[in-house]
Short mmCIF file of C-alpha atoms (C1' of nucleotides) in Angstrom, two decimals:
data_model
loop_
_atom_site.label_atom_id
_atom_site.label_comp_id
_atom_site.label_asym_id
_atom_site.label_seq_id
_atom_site.Cartn_x
_atom_site.Cartn_y
_atom_site.Cartn_z
CA MET K 1082 -59.87 -162.06 -46.12
CA LEU K 1083 -62.65 -159.87 -44.65
CA ARG K 1084 -64.00 -162.72 -42.37
CA GLU K 1085 -60.14 -163.02 -40.80
CA ASP K 1086 -59.68 -159.29 -39.72
CA ARG K 1087 -63.32 -159.12 -38.25
CA LYS K 1088 -62.81 -162.30 -36.38
CA ARG K 1089 -59.47 -160.63 -34.97
CA ASN K 1090 -61.26 -157.72 -34.45
CA THR K 1091 -64.01 -159.36 -32.00
CA LYS K 1092 -61.13 -161.40 -30.45
CA GLU K 1093 -59.34 -158.62 -29.43
CA ARG K 1094 -62.20 -156.79 -28.50
CA ILE K 1095 -63.42 -159.44 -26.09
CA VAL K 1096 -59.59 -159.28 -24.71
CA ARG K 1097 -59.81 -155.44 -24.40
CA THR K 1098 -63.42 -155.79 -22.61
CA ALA K 1099 -61.87 -158.05 -19.97
CA ILE K 1100 -58.77 -156.66 -19.08
CA GLN K 1101 -60.84 -153.66 -18.56
CA LEU K 1102 -63.48 -155.35 -16.59
CA PHE K 1103 -61.17 -157.81 -14.71
CA LYS K 1104 -59.11 -154.49 -13.28
CA GLU K 1105 -62.07 -152.94 -12.32
CA LYS K 1106 -63.92 -155.65 -10.95
CA GLY K 1107 -61.42 -158.75 -9.99
CA TYR K 1108 -61.55 -161.59 -12.26
CA ALA K 1109 -64.02 -163.15 -10.08
CA ASN K 1110 -66.63 -160.79 -10.08
CA VAL K 1111 -66.57 -160.73 -14.24
CA THR K 1112 -68.95 -163.05 -15.64
CA VAL K 1113 -68.74 -163.86 -19.39
CA GLU K 1114 -72.11 -162.75 -19.65
CA GLU K 1115 -71.12 -158.77 -18.56
CA ILE K 1116 -68.24 -159.00 -21.05
CA THR K 1117 -70.09 -160.22 -24.06
CA ARG K 1118 -73.01 -157.45 -23.25
CA LEU K 1119 -70.34 -154.67 -23.17
CA CYS K 1120 -68.52 -155.82 -26.44
CA GLY K 1121 -72.87 -156.00 -27.99
CA ILE K 1122 -72.19 -159.85 -28.92
CA ALA K 1123 -74.20 -162.65 -27.14
CA LYS K 1124 -72.54 -164.71 -24.71
CA GLY K 1125 -72.74 -168.21 -26.57
CA THR K 1126 -70.06 -165.90 -29.41
CA PHE K 1127 -67.38 -165.51 -26.26
CA PHE K 1128 -67.19 -169.68 -26.33
CA ASN K 1129 -66.53 -169.39 -30.29
CA TYR K 1130 -63.37 -167.49 -29.38
CA PHE K 1131 -62.14 -169.02 -25.92
CA PRO K 1132 -63.29 -172.55 -24.68
CA LYS K 1133 -62.90 -171.78 -21.17
CA LYS K 1134 -63.34 -167.82 -19.19
CA GLU K 1135 -60.34 -168.63 -17.81
CA ASN K 1136 -58.16 -168.86 -21.45
CA VAL K 1137 -58.58 -165.30 -22.10
CA LEU K 1138 -56.06 -164.57 -18.98
CA LEU K 1139 -53.42 -166.13 -21.51
CA HIS K 1140 -54.30 -163.19 -24.17
CA VAL K 1141 -54.35 -160.42 -21.56
CA GLY K 1142 -50.47 -161.74 -20.92
CA ASN K 1143 -50.28 -160.91 -24.83
CA SER K 1144 -50.66 -157.10 -24.20
CA TYR K 1145 -47.36 -157.09 -21.78
CA THR K 1146 -45.19 -158.15 -24.76
CA GLU K 1147 -44.01 -155.04 -25.58
CA LEU K 1148 -43.65 -153.68 -22.30
CA LEU K 1149 -41.58 -157.28 -21.53
CA SER K 1150 -39.85 -156.19 -25.23
CA GLY K 1151 -39.19 -153.08 -23.82
CA ILE K 1152 -37.66 -154.17 -20.19
CA VAL K 1153 -35.06 -156.70 -22.28
CA HIS K 1154 -33.82 -154.35 -24.70
CA LYS K 1155 -33.73 -151.10 -23.23
CA PRO K 1156 -29.72 -150.14 -22.27
CA ARG K 1157 -28.32 -150.96 -19.78
CA GLU K 1158 -24.88 -150.21 -18.05
CA GLY K 1159 -22.21 -152.71 -15.94
CA ASN K 1160 -21.64 -156.53 -16.36
CA LEU K 1161 -23.75 -158.98 -17.96
CA ARG K 1162 -24.43 -160.15 -14.68
CA ASP K 1163 -25.60 -157.16 -13.10
CA ARG K 1164 -27.79 -155.90 -16.00
CA VAL K 1165 -29.30 -159.57 -16.13
CA MET K 1166 -30.25 -159.18 -12.73
CA ALA K 1167 -31.69 -155.61 -13.44
CA ILE K 1168 -33.76 -157.02 -16.16
CA PHE K 1169 -35.40 -159.35 -13.59
CA ARG K 1170 -35.79 -156.70 -11.20
CA ASP K 1171 -37.59 -154.75 -13.92
CA PHE K 1172 -39.79 -157.70 -14.41
CA LEU K 1173 -40.55 -157.87 -11.01
CA SER K 1174 -41.28 -154.27 -10.36
CA LEU K 1175 -44.16 -154.60 -13.55
CA TYR K 1176 -44.90 -157.90 -12.19
CA LEU K 1177 -46.15 -156.30 -8.46
CA LYS K 1178 -47.38 -153.39 -10.19
CA HIS K 1179 -50.54 -155.07 -11.76
CA ALA K 1180 -50.43 -158.33 -9.74
CA ASP K 1181 -53.52 -158.57 -8.95
CA ILE K 1182 -54.37 -159.51 -12.82
CA LEU K 1183 -50.67 -160.88 -13.32
CA ARG K 1184 -50.89 -163.16 -10.83
CA LEU K 1185 -54.01 -164.83 -12.17
CA VAL K 1186 -52.01 -164.76 -15.62
CA LEU K 1187 -49.23 -166.28 -14.14
CA ILE K 1188 -50.60 -169.53 -12.75
CA GLU K 1189 -52.95 -169.55 -16.03
CA SER K 1190 -49.51 -170.02 -18.29
CA ILE K 1191 -48.34 -172.08 -16.13
CA GLN K 1192 -51.34 -174.25 -16.29
CA SER K 1193 -51.77 -174.26 -20.08
CA ALA K 1194 -47.67 -174.97 -20.08
CA THR K 1195 -48.63 -178.69 -18.44
CA GLY K 1196 -51.46 -179.16 -20.79
CA SER K 1197 -50.26 -180.24 -24.08
CA ALA K 1198 -50.13 -176.88 -25.83
CA ASP K 1199 -50.84 -175.89 -28.89
CA GLU K 1200 -49.67 -171.85 -29.02
CA PRO K 1201 -46.22 -170.90 -27.52
CA THR K 1202 -47.09 -169.88 -24.23
CA ASN K 1203 -45.61 -166.22 -22.76
CA LEU K 1204 -43.54 -168.49 -20.15
CA ALA K 1205 -41.79 -169.55 -22.88
CA VAL K 1206 -41.31 -166.66 -24.82
CA PHE K 1207 -40.00 -164.94 -22.17
CA GLN K 1208 -37.31 -167.62 -21.74
CA GLU K 1209 -36.61 -167.46 -25.19
CA ALA K 1210 -35.91 -163.61 -24.54
CA ILE K 1211 -33.83 -164.29 -22.13
CA ARG K 1212 -31.81 -167.04 -24.27
CA ASP K 1213 -31.30 -165.20 -26.74
CA LEU K 1214 -29.27 -162.35 -24.39
CA LEU K 1215 -26.85 -164.82 -23.38
CA GLU K 1216 -26.27 -166.67 -26.42
CA GLU K 1217 -25.11 -162.87 -28.13
CA ALA K 1218 -22.91 -161.90 -24.66
CA LYS K 1219 -21.55 -165.64 -24.76
CA ASN K 1220 -20.62 -164.66 -28.75
CA GLU K 1221 -19.59 -161.04 -27.59
CA GLY K 1222 -17.50 -162.71 -25.08
CA ALA K 1223 -18.96 -161.21 -22.40
CA LEU K 1224 -20.68 -164.17 -21.00
CA ARG K 1225 -18.02 -167.66 -20.42
CA SER K 1226 -19.99 -170.58 -19.68
CA ARG K 1227 -19.90 -174.40 -20.24
CA PHE K 1228 -23.53 -174.88 -20.57
CA ASP K 1229 -26.19 -174.05 -22.99
CA SER K 1230 -27.39 -171.06 -22.69
CA GLY K 1231 -31.09 -172.18 -23.36
CA VAL K 1232 -30.36 -174.07 -20.17
CA CYS K 1233 -28.97 -171.08 -18.59
CA ALA K 1234 -32.49 -169.05 -19.41
CA SER K 1235 -33.92 -171.82 -18.07
CA VAL K 1236 -32.50 -171.94 -14.63
CA LEU K 1237 -32.95 -168.21 -14.50
CA VAL K 1238 -36.25 -167.82 -15.20
CA ALA K 1239 -37.19 -171.11 -13.16
CA ILE K 1240 -35.68 -168.79 -10.12
CA PHE K 1241 -37.82 -166.17 -10.87
CA TYR K 1242 -40.72 -167.76 -10.83
CA GLN K 1243 -40.35 -169.28 -7.73
CA THR K 1244 -39.92 -166.27 -6.25
CA LEU K 1245 -42.66 -164.68 -7.64
CA ILE K 1246 -44.67 -167.53 -6.29
CA SER K 1247 -43.44 -168.48 -2.85
CA GLY K 1248 -42.63 -164.46 -2.41
CA SER K 1249 -46.36 -162.90 -3.39
CA ALA K 1250 -47.91 -164.25 -0.20
CA SER K 1251 -47.05 -161.09 1.88
CA ALA K 1252 -43.19 -159.79 1.48
CA ASP K 1253 -42.48 -156.17 -0.41
CA GLU K 1254 -41.13 -155.25 -3.46
CA ALA K 1255 -37.94 -154.84 -1.59
CA ALA K 1256 -37.71 -157.94 0.30
CA MET K 1257 -38.49 -160.13 -3.20
CA ALA K 1258 -35.87 -158.00 -4.36
CA ALA K 1259 -33.43 -159.59 -2.23
CA ILE K 1260 -34.47 -162.74 -2.61
CA LEU K 1261 -33.96 -163.03 -5.82
CA GLN K 1262 -31.06 -161.45 -6.00
CA GLU K 1263 -29.62 -164.67 -3.50
CA GLN K 1264 -30.82 -166.94 -5.91
CA PHE K 1265 -29.48 -165.27 -8.30
CA ASP K 1266 -26.38 -164.89 -7.24
CA ALA K 1267 -26.78 -168.82 -5.91
CA ALA K 1268 -27.22 -170.14 -9.89
CA TRP K 1269 -24.71 -167.96 -11.52
CA GLU K 1270 -21.51 -168.75 -9.09
CA GLY K 1271 -23.18 -172.12 -8.83
CA ILE K 1272 -24.24 -173.64 -5.69
CA SER K 1273 -20.99 -176.06 -4.21
CA ASP K 1274 -17.80 -174.03 -4.09
CA GLU K 1275 -16.25 -177.19 -5.49
CA MET A 172 -62.90 -184.32 21.94
CA LEU A 173 -65.12 -186.41 19.95
CA ARG A 174 -66.31 -184.19 18.09
CA GLU A 175 -62.31 -183.80 16.70
CA ASP A 176 -62.39 -187.38 15.78
CA ARG A 177 -65.28 -187.19 14.09
CA LYS A 178 -64.28 -184.22 11.84
CA ARG A 179 -60.77 -185.81 11.04
CA ASN A 180 -62.98 -188.84 10.03
CA THR A 181 -65.18 -187.04 7.56
CA LYS A 182 -62.57 -185.41 6.03
CA GLU A 183 -60.77 -187.87 5.56
CA ARG A 184 -63.17 -190.00 4.58
CA ILE A 185 -63.99 -187.34 1.37
CA VAL A 186 -60.15 -187.09 0.67
CA ARG A 187 -60.14 -190.63 0.13
CA THR A 188 -63.31 -191.10 -1.55
CA ALA A 189 -62.36 -187.93 -4.06
CA ILE A 190 -58.94 -188.99 -4.95
CA GLN A 191 -60.52 -192.88 -5.82
CA LEU A 192 -63.15 -190.86 -7.86
CA PHE A 193 -60.66 -188.97 -9.40
CA LYS A 194 -57.76 -191.89 -10.43
CA GLU A 195 -61.16 -193.56 -12.03
CA LYS A 196 -62.50 -190.37 -13.84
CA GLY A 197 -60.50 -187.73 -13.89
CA TYR A 198 -61.13 -184.05 -11.93
CA ALA A 199 -63.09 -182.91 -14.16
CA ASN A 200 -65.64 -185.81 -14.30
CA VAL A 201 -66.32 -186.07 -10.83
CA THR A 202 -68.98 -183.65 -9.26
CA VAL A 203 -69.25 -182.54 -5.34
CA GLU A 204 -72.41 -184.39 -5.60
CA GLU A 205 -71.03 -188.06 -6.51
CA ILE A 206 -67.74 -187.39 -3.79
CA THR A 207 -70.89 -186.94 -1.15
CA ARG A 208 -73.50 -189.37 -2.48
CA LEU A 209 -70.25 -191.52 -1.92
CA CYS A 210 -69.29 -190.47 1.18
CA GLY A 211 -73.02 -190.90 2.67
CA ILE A 212 -73.15 -187.09 3.38
CA ALA A 213 -75.20 -183.80 2.11
CA LYS A 214 -73.45 -181.75 -0.61
CA GLY A 215 -73.24 -178.88 1.62
CA THR A 216 -71.16 -180.75 3.56
CA PHE A 217 -68.02 -180.69 1.81
CA PHE A 218 -68.21 -176.95 1.73
CA ASN A 219 -68.20 -176.94 5.51
CA TYR A 220 -64.68 -179.20 4.75
CA PHE A 221 -63.48 -177.54 1.55
CA PRO A 222 -63.86 -173.85 0.34
CA LYS A 223 -63.92 -174.76 -3.05
CA LYS A 224 -63.50 -178.32 -4.97
CA GLU A 225 -60.38 -177.77 -5.47
CA ASN A 226 -59.28 -177.52 -2.24
CA VAL A 227 -58.99 -181.16 -2.10
CA LEU A 228 -56.53 -181.27 -4.19
CA LEU A 229 -54.31 -179.56 -2.02
CA HIS A 230 -54.66 -182.79 0.36
CA VAL A 231 -54.45 -185.14 -1.83
CA GLY A 232 -50.91 -184.01 -1.68
CA ASN A 233 -50.67 -184.63 2.03
CA SER A 234 -51.36 -187.99 0.69
CA TYR A 235 -47.99 -188.20 -0.63
CA THR A 236 -46.14 -187.11 2.32
CA GLU A 237 -44.71 -190.30 3.44
CA LEU A 238 -43.49 -191.37 0.19
CA LEU A 239 -41.82 -187.78 -0.49
CA SER A 240 -40.21 -188.54 3.04
CA GLY A 241 -39.03 -191.96 1.54
CA ILE A 242 -37.69 -190.73 -1.16
CA VAL A 243 -35.42 -188.13 0.63
CA HIS A 244 -34.53 -190.16 3.52
CA LYS A 245 -33.45 -193.33 1.58
CA PRO A 246 -30.11 -194.34 2.11
CA ARG A 247 -27.82 -193.81 -1.16
CA GLU A 248 -24.58 -193.72 -2.90
CA GLY A 249 -22.25 -191.08 -3.96
CA ASN A 250 -21.07 -188.13 -3.38
CA LEU A 251 -24.00 -184.93 -2.64
CA ARG A 252 -24.40 -183.76 -5.70
CA ASP A 253 -25.10 -187.55 -6.97
CA ARG A 254 -27.16 -187.89 -4.35
CA VAL A 255 -28.95 -185.22 -4.71
CA MET A 256 -29.96 -185.43 -8.01
CA ALA A 257 -30.87 -189.02 -7.14
CA ILE A 258 -33.53 -188.02 -5.42
CA PHE A 259 -35.04 -185.03 -7.69
CA ARG A 260 -34.84 -188.43 -10.35
CA ASP A 261 -36.86 -190.45 -7.94
CA PHE A 262 -39.41 -187.37 -7.42
CA LEU A 263 -39.15 -187.13 -10.99
CA SER A 264 -40.18 -190.74 -11.80
CA LEU A 265 -42.97 -190.65 -8.51
CA TYR A 266 -44.66 -187.38 -9.81
CA LEU A 267 -44.71 -189.01 -13.66
CA LYS A 268 -46.25 -192.61 -12.76
CA HIS A 269 -49.36 -190.11 -11.35
CA ALA A 270 -48.54 -187.31 -13.48
CA ASP A 271 -52.91 -187.16 -14.15
CA ILE A 272 -53.44 -186.24 -10.74
CA LEU A 273 -50.37 -184.41 -9.70
CA ARG A 274 -50.62 -182.22 -12.42
CA LEU A 275 -53.66 -180.73 -11.17
CA VAL A 276 -51.93 -180.83 -7.57
CA LEU A 277 -48.90 -178.67 -8.55
CA ILE A 278 -50.70 -176.46 -9.86
CA GLU A 279 -53.31 -176.28 -7.09
CA SER A 280 -50.49 -176.05 -4.79
CA ILE A 281 -48.96 -173.30 -7.03
CA GLN A 282 -51.72 -171.12 -6.78
CA SER A 283 -52.23 -171.87 -3.44
CA ALA A 284 -48.81 -170.52 -2.51
CA THR A 285 -49.60 -167.34 -4.52
CA GLY A 286 -52.76 -166.50 -2.12
CA SER A 287 -52.18 -165.68 1.26
CA ALA A 288 -51.38 -168.83 2.73
CA ASP A 289 -52.93 -170.16 5.90
CA GLU A 290 -51.06 -173.93 6.34
CA PRO A 291 -47.69 -174.62 4.57
CA THR A 292 -47.72 -175.86 1.59
CA ASN A 293 -46.77 -179.50 0.14
CA LEU A 294 -44.44 -177.05 -1.88
CA ALA A 295 -42.73 -175.33 1.09
CA VAL A 296 -42.51 -178.89 2.62
CA PHE A 297 -40.10 -180.16 -0.28
CA GLN A 298 -37.95 -177.25 -0.56
CA GLU A 299 -37.58 -177.59 3.47
CA ALA A 300 -36.67 -181.45 3.11
CA ILE A 301 -33.90 -180.28 0.59
CA ARG A 302 -32.79 -177.87 2.64
CA ASP A 303 -32.06 -179.37 5.87
CA LEU A 304 -30.28 -182.17 3.56
CA LEU A 305 -27.72 -179.62 2.46
CA GLU A 306 -27.59 -178.10 5.93
CA GLU A 307 -26.98 -181.28 7.30
CA ALA A 308 -24.12 -181.99 4.72
CA LYS A 309 -22.46 -178.39 5.29
CA ASN A 310 -22.01 -179.72 9.07
CA GLU A 311 -20.30 -182.91 8.36
CA GLY A 312 -18.41 -181.10 5.45
CA ALA A 313 -20.04 -183.01 2.23
CA LEU A 314 -20.71 -179.44 1.12
CA ARG A 315 -19.22 -176.27 0.97
CA SER A 316 -21.01 -173.46 -0.56
CA ARG A 317 -21.21 -169.73 0.84
CA PHE A 318 -24.52 -169.81 0.58
CA ASP A 319 -27.80 -170.34 2.92
CA SER A 320 -28.81 -173.68 2.23
CA GLY A 321 -32.34 -172.38 2.26
CA VAL A 322 -31.52 -170.45 -0.99
CA CYS A 323 -29.53 -173.29 -2.49
CA ALA A 324 -32.44 -175.07 -2.11
CA SER A 325 -34.88 -173.06 -3.50
CA VAL A 326 -32.90 -172.65 -6.61
CA LEU A 327 -32.68 -176.85 -7.19
CA VAL A 328 -36.76 -177.06 -6.42
CA ALA A 329 -37.04 -174.13 -8.49
CA ILE A 330 -35.14 -176.01 -11.44
CA PHE A 331 -37.00 -178.90 -10.68
CA TYR A 332 -40.38 -177.49 -10.74
CA GLN A 333 -39.71 -175.74 -14.07
CA THR A 334 -38.59 -179.27 -15.53
CA LEU A 335 -42.30 -180.55 -14.50
CA ILE A 336 -44.51 -177.98 -15.55
CA SER A 337 -42.75 -177.30 -19.29
CA GLY A 338 -41.31 -180.69 -19.51
CA SER A 339 -44.87 -182.40 -18.90
CA ALA A 340 -46.24 -181.31 -22.34
CA SER A 341 -44.75 -183.76 -24.10
CA ALA A 342 -41.49 -185.32 -23.15
CA ASP A 343 -40.87 -189.38 -21.87
CA GLU A 344 -38.94 -189.92 -18.43
CA ALA A 345 -35.85 -190.13 -19.50
CA ALA A 346 -35.50 -187.07 -21.31
CA MET A 347 -37.11 -185.20 -18.90
CA ALA A 348 -34.30 -186.63 -16.73
CA ALA A 349 -31.97 -185.29 -19.11
CA ILE A 350 -33.37 -181.76 -18.64
CA LEU A 351 -33.26 -181.70 -15.29
CA GLN A 352 -29.71 -182.84 -15.18
CA GLU A 353 -28.57 -180.11 -17.49
CA GLN A 354 -30.20 -177.39 -15.37
CA PHE A 355 -29.35 -179.03 -12.12
CA ASP A 356 -25.27 -179.22 -12.99
CA ALA A 357 -25.39 -175.61 -13.96
CA ALA A 358 -26.84 -174.26 -10.86
CA TRP A 359 -24.53 -176.43 -8.83
CA GLU A 360 -21.86 -175.48 -10.95
CA GLY A 361 -22.75 -171.72 -11.21
CA ILE A 362 -23.72 -170.53 -14.74
CA SER A 363 -21.13 -168.67 -15.33
CA ASP A 364 -17.42 -170.00 -15.30
CA GLU A 365 -16.10 -166.76 -13.75
"C1'" DG G 553 -77.77 -160.77 -58.48
"C1'" DG G 554 -79.57 -165.30 -57.62
"C1'" DT G 555 -77.52 -169.95 -55.42
"C1'" DC G 556 -75.27 -172.08 -52.25
"C1'" DA G 557 -72.07 -173.79 -48.48
"C1'" DA G 558 -69.45 -172.46 -45.38
"C1'" DT G 559 -68.53 -169.79 -41.36
"C1'" DA G 560 -70.04 -167.21 -37.69
"C1'" DA G 561 -73.65 -166.02 -34.28
"C1'" DT G 562 -77.34 -166.40 -31.28
"C1'" DG G 563 -80.00 -167.64 -26.84
"C1'" DA G 564 -81.99 -171.62 -24.47
"C1'" DC G 565 -80.79 -174.81 -22.11
"C1'" DT G 566 -78.36 -177.89 -18.99
"C1'" DA G 567 -75.20 -179.34 -15.58
"C1'" DT G 568 -72.58 -178.26 -11.21
"C1'" DG G 569 -70.18 -175.27 -8.14
"C1'" DG G 570 -71.38 -172.73 -3.61
"C1'" DT G 571 -74.62 -170.35 -0.02
"C1'" DC G 572 -77.12 -169.91 3.42
"C1'" DA G 573 -80.81 -170.39 6.41
"C1'" DT G 574 -82.65 -174.46 8.66
"C1'" DT G 575 -82.69 -178.28 11.91
"C1'" DT G 576 -80.02 -181.33 14.14
"C1'" DT G 577 -76.74 -183.62 16.53
"C1'" DT G 578 -72.82 -183.13 20.53
"C1'" DA G 579 -71.67 -182.27 24.84
"C1'" DA G 580 -71.41 -179.39 28.69
"C1'" DT G 581 -74.11 -177.78 32.72
"C1'" DT G 582 -77.69 -178.34 36.21
"C1'" DA C 982 -83.08 -186.51 32.45
"C1'" DA C 983 -83.81 -181.53 30.91
"C1'" DT C 984 -81.84 -177.54 29.41
"C1'" DT C 985 -79.31 -175.26 26.50
"C1'" DA C 986 -75.86 -173.05 23.34
"C1'" DA C 987 -72.41 -174.40 20.51
"C1'" DA C 988 -71.24 -177.09 16.38
"C1'" DA C 989 -72.38 -179.55 12.38
"C1'" DA C 990 -75.05 -181.11 9.10
"C1'" DT C 991 -78.35 -180.25 5.83
"C1'" DG C 992 -80.41 -179.41 0.75
"C1'" DA C 993 -83.39 -176.07 -1.42
"C1'" DC C 994 -81.91 -172.12 -3.67
"C1'" DC C 995 -78.70 -169.53 -6.56
"C1'" DA C 996 -75.49 -167.65 -10.41
"C1'" DT C 997 -72.67 -168.94 -13.80
"C1'" DA C 998 -69.91 -171.55 -16.82
"C1'" DG C 999 -69.95 -174.08 -21.06
"C1'" DT C 1000 -73.12 -176.67 -24.60
"C1'" DC C 1001 -75.29 -176.97 -28.78
"C1'" DA C 1002 -79.22 -177.17 -32.19
"C1'" DT C 1003 -80.93 -173.75 -34.96
"C1'" DT C 1004 -80.51 -168.47 -37.19
"C1'" DA C 1005 -77.92 -165.81 -39.61
"C1'" DT C 1006 -73.93 -163.78 -42.30
"C1'" DT C 1007 -70.75 -163.88 -45.65
"C1'" DG C 1008 -68.50 -164.76 -49.67
"C1'" DA C 1009 -67.40 -167.27 -53.74
"C1'" DC C 1010 -69.23 -169.02 -57.99
"C1'" DC C 1011 -71.90 -169.12 -62.10
#
DNA sequence: GGTCAATAATGACTATGGTCATTTTTAATT
DNA sequence: AATTAAAAATGACCATAGTCATTATTGACC
């Protein structure tokens, strides 16, 4: 259907323009009117596509999907543990490289996850990718674990976000990576020595 | 100083009134003007105390401090692992009992944690309490772990928040408790069987 | 190609968060 | 009690997010 194509097109144009402006001037300094003006549409149209200004941020997240996928599927050396940790370090690096926007995207994604979700959130997609990785490793014998892969993925992802949240105050990448590593180790080997 | 007393008093009155109204009508349906009207102050005064409307939510969180402390220090039976898990279950229960507001408080706390923080956040306070608990257990010999208590606490807290965030979409308390338990076990014993 | 219902765009309008120059209150000092 | 400088309260004001009744566009059907 042609209608659908145009709608998708307009939506994408809005997102693209919004990202552009957010990067230039920062989220708070960009008005909806400015976005629509640059898109050549009326202000009201924006709200036909996104119920709130913040909602664009969710779609900004989507534009990173390919990058994330690239990181997950990049071929890596070493044992599973190191490989997984390397993935997280790459994620961290990517996050910090675009921290200004991604910080907002993260918050918004969390927020949308707590509300009754319609679409699967970015967070869920990420977690799913890690789960698949672990599951595959299990099947190949690279991981022995009595816990469900989904549960393990959830734990690892939780730690990752925790690091982003509590670390992004001040710490530099190296410090955050170290924090992440420590927690990662603790979860991987178990908090208790039994 | 008398000045200080009055200021503290006004601030508290604002917070109290805000909580009251938020519970009655929901955060989004309460205007700043309404809050100040009920407090008998001018609208502008509100912003002398809180830079943004949302910032009251951070202080709403503070009003739960005693409850949280009560849960942490409540005497409990069983081994450390079960005791810690029981604390988390009580936290979960408390959270769900006031989910409407606490959901917003949680988001706001996370948000303030990502910005350059001035005061220690609610999140940090919570984590600190768990760390102290673990540290004490270590000293008493109730916990043997090669990991730092702070790191362990961070992992556990991360899992807890993760559960709140991803669970609060639909699940009931029992389901969320089960999810929490699984992840807790995985982190406590270690994801890998080695 | 004319008709019509569904879909989408529009922009005037409203509500409210947040600002700020001005006024009022406070309490220290003489 | 008069003076004064700092602190706090005030409310008119502005910017902008979000609404909604109206208008324009689309494409299916005859």
